[in-house]
Amino acid sequence: MPQTTATAVPAVKISARGASRLHSGHVWVYRSDLVSEDGVAIGSVVAVKDQRGKFLGTALYSSSSQIALRLIAHEAVADFSALLRERIRKAIAYRETVVENTNAYRVVFSEADFLPGLIVDRYNDIVSVQILTQAMDPEGVRQTLIAELAEHLRPFSIVERVEQRARQLENLPARSSGLLQGEKTSTIFTMNGVQFHCDALEGQKTGAFLDQRENYAAAAQYAHGDALDVFCYQGGFALHLAPRCARVMGVDSSLPALEIADRNAALNAQLLDGRLSDRKEIEWIEANAFDLLKDYAASGHRYDTIVLDPPAFAKTKRDLDSAMRGYKELNLRALKMLRPGGILVTCSCSYHVSQPDFLQMLAEAAADARRTLRLIEVRGQAKDHPMLLSVPETAYLKCVISFVSS
Ligand code: SAH
């Protein structure tokens, strides 16, 4: 595993532009800002220097990513392994102060926890790890991370979820998802009093959309009447809305996700029992959301609560225009179907869509639909997904809850 001392670490020189980015508080240096990287091994811990040789900090180096350096300390790092252990303990301690009413939450959020390339999610008694950079991948580093997580979280098992694309970008050999410790791969977790099945080796992300946890509770506070959860996945919003609503329908294009949503509804039967008036079940519909909203809007369906939580339409800056058109179309159709006094919960998880852009899109959709919106809450990701003020890329989720006043 990389061991570093102030003198033994390889040095990487960066341009004035790269140095000024670090001075502003960002932690990334792009490949185009590297001046010299001779003889630096993949995934090394390196000393970062400006062109004159002035020491700027310690970073993790990637030989292939466009993000060539990720700063981990302003000082020299004598013992990388000790630093990792300390950062994990601090990440866990931070959650103890900001996370409540759940046994599923993000324990480590990469740069936002000063552990670039490491994501750790906890689902009750299972811990799920994702490794996204060269420097976090060596066996010795993995052992350190796993030992520290096991000691402090005491899970039944630890699984690794592999993002093949991230490994390709980092030029790392292919690997498959699997158990790193223990044997348990499925569990039930509870957030805001609602229970969910988790198969830690299946599903999107590491299994659930933990970043929406606080937004589920916020949305439930205002939900009423007939509710539609569009892009419902395994029912995160729908299950939270159900106790407050007369009828709930969840829509997604993924049948496997809907099957789990239905199992989740059964798990919460007691919570839902007697609350949904006409039918005691949430209705799950497999459909393309764009087509379904178009059909339903045209055929006069009306709702009191609509949630829109689409996948990231803008994965890169280049997709921004078409992404904004997609968001606008969805929001326009939803607004046309909301009754006066209705609630729109609309989300975007694309980092490239800024909060002002998103609000602007919503204003335009409201104007086109001839509806007046009153903003109730403009929200972001749950607090276990911290945002670094100086690293805007760590803030990506938008969740706007509004009241349709006319
Ligand atoms: N609201 C969910 C997360 C949604 S993630 C939660 O809180 O857990 C986005 C979802 O959109 C995924 O489940 C994906 O299957 C679904 N999806 C993607 N494209 C779709 C489309 N065109 N129509 C319907 N669903 C779609």
XYZ file of C-alpha atoms and ligand atoms in Angstrom:
432
model
C 0.000 0.000 0.000
C 1.238 3.507 -0.648
C 3.206 4.721 2.345
C 4.316 8.289 2.169
C 6.823 10.387 3.933
C 7.506 14.027 3.233
C 10.682 13.119 1.409
C 9.844 9.770 -0.244
C 6.667 10.699 -2.116
C 6.911 11.368 -5.829
C 6.217 14.961 -6.819
C 3.896 16.254 -9.514
C 4.193 19.812 -10.791
C 1.113 21.706 -11.874
C 0.421 24.847 -13.890
C -0.479 28.238 -12.439
C -4.101 27.592 -13.448
C -4.100 24.286 -11.544
C -2.518 25.951 -8.515
C -5.059 28.745 -8.528
C -7.875 26.197 -8.571
C -6.411 24.564 -5.455
C -5.976 27.960 -3.810
C -9.676 28.644 -4.363
C -10.458 25.571 -2.266
C -11.204 23.055 -5.014
C -9.530 19.657 -4.711
C -9.202 18.604 -8.353
C -6.377 19.194 -10.804
C -7.156 18.323 -14.410
C -4.724 16.418 -16.598
C -4.262 19.511 -18.798
C -2.824 21.327 -15.757
C -0.085 18.780 -15.074
C 3.365 20.114 -15.941
C 5.419 17.088 -14.951
C 4.422 13.646 -13.774
C 7.534 11.690 -14.673
C 7.863 8.282 -13.110
C 4.714 8.532 -10.998
C 3.103 5.105 -10.583
C -0.627 4.621 -11.058
C -2.699 5.434 -7.999
C 0.206 6.945 -6.067
C 0.051 9.373 -3.214
C 1.982 12.401 -4.492
C 3.307 15.749 -3.364
C 1.764 18.545 -5.428
C 4.054 21.440 -6.330
C 3.679 24.597 -8.339
C 5.987 25.349 -11.249
C 8.530 26.953 -8.956
C 8.587 23.862 -6.780
C 6.542 25.263 -3.894
C 4.694 22.501 -2.019
C 0.876 22.839 -2.287
C -0.355 19.656 -0.651
C -0.722 15.886 -0.936
C -2.938 14.321 -3.586
C -4.051 11.005 -5.034
C -2.805 10.573 -8.582
C -4.616 8.910 -11.454
C -2.673 7.978 -14.568
C -5.757 7.946 -16.792
C -8.651 10.046 -15.494
C -9.155 13.608 -16.722
C -9.073 14.440 -13.021
C -5.391 13.679 -12.578
C -5.022 14.769 -8.961
C -7.417 14.808 -6.030
C -6.060 16.745 -3.093
C -6.318 14.932 0.243
C -4.324 17.246 2.525
C -2.669 20.639 2.518
C 0.184 19.067 4.475
C 2.603 16.248 3.759
C 1.071 12.858 4.572
C 3.445 10.573 6.423
C 1.130 7.600 6.752
C -1.660 7.236 4.162
C -3.167 4.253 5.919
C -3.491 6.168 9.212
C -5.037 9.079 7.325
C -7.651 6.784 5.734
C -8.559 5.303 9.096
C -8.929 8.709 10.703
C -11.062 10.042 7.833
C -13.390 7.047 8.059
C -13.819 7.563 11.804
C -14.584 11.236 11.217
C -17.096 10.435 8.476
C -18.892 8.042 10.816
C -18.840 10.604 13.634
C -20.280 13.267 11.318
C -23.252 11.010 10.501
C -23.885 10.583 14.218
C -24.568 14.312 14.373
C -26.678 14.770 11.214
C -28.492 11.496 10.541
C -31.631 10.489 12.383
C -34.589 8.199 12.028
C -32.917 5.748 9.648
C -30.595 2.772 9.627
C -29.699 3.351 5.965
C -27.486 6.266 5.037
C -24.307 7.221 3.218
C -21.329 6.780 5.522
C -18.616 8.107 3.197
C -19.227 10.438 0.254
C -15.933 10.607 -1.608
C -14.464 14.130 -1.848
C -17.099 15.505 0.528
C -15.581 13.298 3.246
C -12.008 13.959 2.069
C -11.789 10.367 0.784
C -11.837 10.854 -3.007
C -13.023 7.784 -4.867
C -14.626 6.051 -1.898
C -18.379 5.686 -1.424
C -19.736 3.743 1.525
C -23.444 3.187 2.152
C -24.979 1.457 5.106
C -28.183 -0.552 4.758
C -28.963 -1.615 8.303
C -26.545 -4.515 8.902
C -24.925 -4.502 5.435
C -22.254 -2.063 4.359
C -21.825 -1.408 0.649
C -18.554 -0.047 -0.712
C -17.767 1.513 -4.087
C -14.211 2.212 -5.184
C -13.904 4.743 -7.984
C -10.243 5.775 -8.206
C -6.882 4.085 -8.731
C -5.538 5.148 -5.355
C -8.362 3.473 -3.425
C -8.059 0.208 -5.325
C -4.827 -1.520 -4.181
C -5.404 -4.559 -1.985
C -3.633 -2.995 0.998
C -5.838 0.120 0.837
C -8.952 -2.042 0.557
C -7.917 -4.029 3.640
C -7.438 -0.839 5.643
C -10.834 0.527 4.600
C -12.663 -2.717 5.284
C -11.041 -3.229 8.679
C -11.937 0.285 9.808
C -15.537 0.059 8.580
C -15.968 -3.362 10.162
C -14.611 -2.177 13.508
C -16.840 0.885 13.792
C -20.035 -0.155 12.029
C -19.978 -3.853 12.994
C -22.038 -4.981 9.974
C -23.001 -8.587 9.234
C -21.336 -8.203 5.898
C -19.542 -5.817 3.576
C -20.208 -5.934 -0.148
C -18.505 -4.193 -3.021
C -20.584 -2.684 -5.829
C -18.497 -2.332 -8.952
C -19.066 0.528 -11.396
C -17.499 -0.916 -14.544
C -17.446 2.464 -16.273
C -15.539 4.114 -13.450
C -12.993 1.285 -13.516
C -12.582 1.711 -17.278
C -12.040 5.463 -16.924
C -9.439 4.764 -14.264
C -7.848 2.058 -16.383
C -8.374 -0.537 -13.659
C -8.902 -4.233 -14.417
C -12.519 -5.409 -14.550
C -13.935 -6.830 -11.312
C -17.311 -8.065 -10.320
C -19.547 -7.001 -7.464
C -19.504 -9.364 -4.517
C -19.021 -9.975 -0.833
C -15.864 -8.638 0.789
C -16.681 -9.853 4.259
C -19.464 -11.966 5.804
C -22.233 -13.771 3.934
C -25.403 -11.738 4.159
C -26.419 -10.005 0.926
C -30.005 -8.967 1.618
C -31.655 -7.143 4.452
C -34.515 -4.861 5.429
C -33.801 -1.267 6.356
C -36.042 1.407 7.825
C -36.045 5.094 7.009
C -38.569 7.573 8.408
C -40.470 4.583 9.794
C -40.926 3.041 6.319
C -39.368 -0.340 5.609
C -37.532 -1.358 2.454
C -36.055 -4.561 1.089
C -32.424 -4.305 0.097
C -30.553 -6.759 -2.042
C -27.079 -5.328 -1.691
C -25.786 -6.839 -4.920
C -28.730 -5.740 -7.088
C -30.444 -2.515 -8.082
C -29.192 0.891 -9.123
C -26.526 2.911 -7.329
C -25.676 0.833 -4.249
C -29.316 -0.269 -3.964
C -31.469 2.689 -2.975
C -31.608 6.428 -3.484
C -30.446 7.375 -0.013
C -29.895 10.974 -1.098
C -33.705 11.459 -1.227
C -34.322 10.299 2.355
C -35.092 13.719 3.824
C -37.046 14.719 0.712
C -39.349 11.707 1.155
C -40.299 12.966 4.601
C -40.661 16.558 3.371
C -42.872 15.509 0.440
C -45.055 13.398 2.734
C -45.732 16.439 4.883
C -47.667 18.170 2.074
C -48.980 15.196 0.073
C -52.718 14.606 -0.103
C -55.528 13.233 -2.260
C -54.690 11.356 -5.444
C -50.926 10.964 -5.799
C -48.720 9.976 -8.713
C -45.055 9.021 -8.162
C -43.360 9.216 -11.560
C -39.983 7.402 -11.877
C -40.857 5.611 -8.646
C -38.094 2.923 -8.766
C -38.653 0.758 -5.663
C -41.314 3.082 -4.275
C -39.297 5.526 -2.157
C -41.681 8.469 -2.538
C -44.861 6.442 -3.084
C -44.487 4.527 0.170
C -43.866 7.717 2.111
C -46.859 9.467 0.512
C -49.275 6.586 0.935
C -50.244 7.142 4.591
C -51.252 10.725 3.690
C -53.049 10.078 0.428
C -56.319 8.570 -0.738
C -54.760 6.803 -3.716
C -51.174 6.358 -4.857
C -49.881 5.214 -8.208
C -46.188 4.591 -8.957
C -44.803 4.626 -12.509
C -41.467 3.290 -13.730
C -40.110 1.677 -16.876
C -38.279 -1.012 -14.903
C -40.344 -4.080 -14.071
C -37.751 -5.493 -11.595
C -37.846 -2.169 -9.698
C -41.662 -2.277 -9.565
C -41.622 -5.845 -8.301
C -39.504 -4.742 -5.367
C -41.740 -1.692 -4.897
C -44.673 -4.067 -4.553
C -42.794 -6.212 -2.034
C -41.929 -3.028 -0.146
C -45.607 -2.082 -0.058
C -46.426 -5.502 1.411
C -43.742 -4.993 4.029
C -45.473 -1.786 5.094
C -48.997 -3.180 4.900
C -49.710 -2.203 8.483
C -48.554 1.327 7.910
C -50.723 1.591 4.803
C -53.654 -0.492 5.967
C -56.834 1.521 6.184
C -55.185 4.731 5.041
C -55.581 4.429 1.307
C -59.326 4.824 0.924
C -60.606 3.076 -2.209
C -57.905 0.458 -2.499
C -55.536 -0.755 0.124
C -52.770 -1.153 -2.373
C -50.505 1.189 -4.223
C -50.868 0.653 -7.952
C -47.578 0.118 -9.807
C -47.503 0.783 -13.542
C -44.736 -0.226 -15.923
C -44.569 2.516 -18.551
C -42.441 5.111 -20.246
C -43.144 8.166 -18.110
C -43.159 10.559 -21.062
C -45.804 8.530 -22.916
C -47.889 7.914 -19.831
C -47.953 11.576 -18.778
C -48.899 12.590 -22.306
C -51.754 10.066 -22.456
C -53.009 10.804 -18.960
C -52.853 14.574 -19.437
C -54.774 14.260 -22.720
C -57.407 11.960 -21.252
C -58.169 14.274 -18.346
C -56.542 12.479 -15.392
C -56.157 14.845 -12.451
C -54.026 14.568 -9.313
C -53.459 16.394 -6.037
C -49.814 15.354 -5.623
C -47.260 14.519 -8.317
C -43.632 13.533 -7.762
C -41.158 13.701 -10.657
C -37.784 12.108 -9.943
C -36.268 11.233 -13.325
C -32.801 9.770 -13.902
C -29.994 12.240 -14.651
C -30.845 13.604 -18.120
C -27.629 15.645 -18.335
C -24.751 13.260 -17.710
C -22.398 15.751 -19.344
C -22.528 19.468 -20.094
C -23.163 18.676 -23.742
C -26.520 17.070 -22.881
C -27.735 20.183 -21.112
C -30.082 21.559 -23.785
C -31.871 18.293 -24.425
C -31.968 17.621 -20.687
C -33.690 20.945 -20.035
C -36.252 20.165 -22.742
C -36.902 16.790 -21.066
C -37.373 18.359 -17.635
C -39.636 21.025 -19.055
C -41.831 18.546 -20.875
C -42.301 16.421 -17.762
C -43.005 19.370 -15.501
C -45.379 20.960 -17.996
C -47.436 17.791 -18.268
C -47.477 17.263 -14.513
C -48.558 20.860 -13.905
C -51.434 20.486 -16.344
C -52.672 17.493 -14.371
C -52.487 19.013 -10.898
C -55.654 20.322 -9.334
C -55.618 23.781 -7.744
C -54.161 23.337 -4.265
C -52.054 20.475 -5.604
C -48.459 19.698 -4.710
C -45.639 19.236 -7.207
C -42.447 17.579 -5.960
C -39.924 17.864 -8.779
C -36.324 16.673 -8.718
C -33.161 16.667 -10.774
C -30.042 14.708 -9.892
C -27.944 16.161 -12.742
C -25.038 18.164 -11.383
C -24.862 20.047 -14.694
C -28.355 21.461 -14.163
C -27.838 24.217 -11.599
C -30.497 25.141 -9.083
C -31.181 28.512 -10.816
C -31.497 26.735 -14.205
C -33.879 24.229 -12.694
C -36.063 26.936 -11.131
C -36.036 28.851 -14.407
C -37.184 25.736 -16.281
C -39.961 25.263 -13.718
C -41.072 28.893 -14.069
C -41.274 28.461 -17.841
C -43.219 25.213 -17.532
C -45.644 26.893 -15.114
C -46.117 29.833 -17.463
C -46.789 27.510 -20.420
C -49.232 25.466 -18.332
C -50.849 28.719 -17.082
C -50.408 27.690 -13.473
C -49.125 29.787 -10.598
C -46.599 28.064 -8.386
C -45.761 28.970 -4.832
C -42.472 27.478 -3.701
C -42.795 25.685 -0.382
C -39.312 24.211 -0.135
C -36.218 24.294 -2.329
C -34.222 21.323 -1.158
C -31.104 19.316 -1.990
C -29.559 16.014 -1.004
C -29.836 14.502 2.484
C -27.228 15.606 5.018
C -25.394 12.288 4.887
C -24.391 13.349 1.335
C -22.451 16.440 2.434
C -21.717 19.294 0.049
C -18.372 21.053 0.066
C -18.842 24.738 -0.571
C -15.574 24.919 -2.503
C -16.296 21.776 -4.563
C -19.584 22.510 -6.364
C -19.605 19.044 -7.961
C -20.494 17.579 -4.538
C -23.922 19.319 -4.667
C -26.039 17.667 -7.332
C -29.583 16.945 -6.178
C -32.429 19.444 -6.444
C -35.882 18.792 -5.011
C -38.424 21.593 -5.311
C -41.745 21.269 -3.531
C -44.399 23.702 -4.666
C -48.037 24.490 -4.240
C -50.177 25.036 -7.295
C -52.206 28.034 -6.249
C -54.288 28.378 -9.360
N -37.721 8.105 -7.120
C -36.851 6.969 -6.977
C -35.578 7.074 -7.777
C -35.784 7.239 -9.255
S -34.372 6.846 -10.199
C -36.509 6.769 -5.497
O -36.677 7.697 -4.730
O -36.049 5.684 -5.139
C -34.978 6.961 -11.807
C -35.929 5.864 -12.219
O -36.419 6.212 -13.493
C -35.341 4.467 -12.351
O -36.061 3.600 -11.538
C -35.554 4.109 -13.847
O -35.947 2.761 -14.013
C -36.670 5.026 -14.221
N -36.775 5.422 -15.625
C -35.767 5.809 -16.474
N -36.290 6.215 -17.650
C -37.644 6.092 -17.552
C -38.722 6.385 -18.429
N -38.529 6.885 -19.649
N -39.974 6.156 -17.986
C -40.204 5.659 -16.750
N -39.206 5.384 -15.889
C -37.946 5.600 -16.281
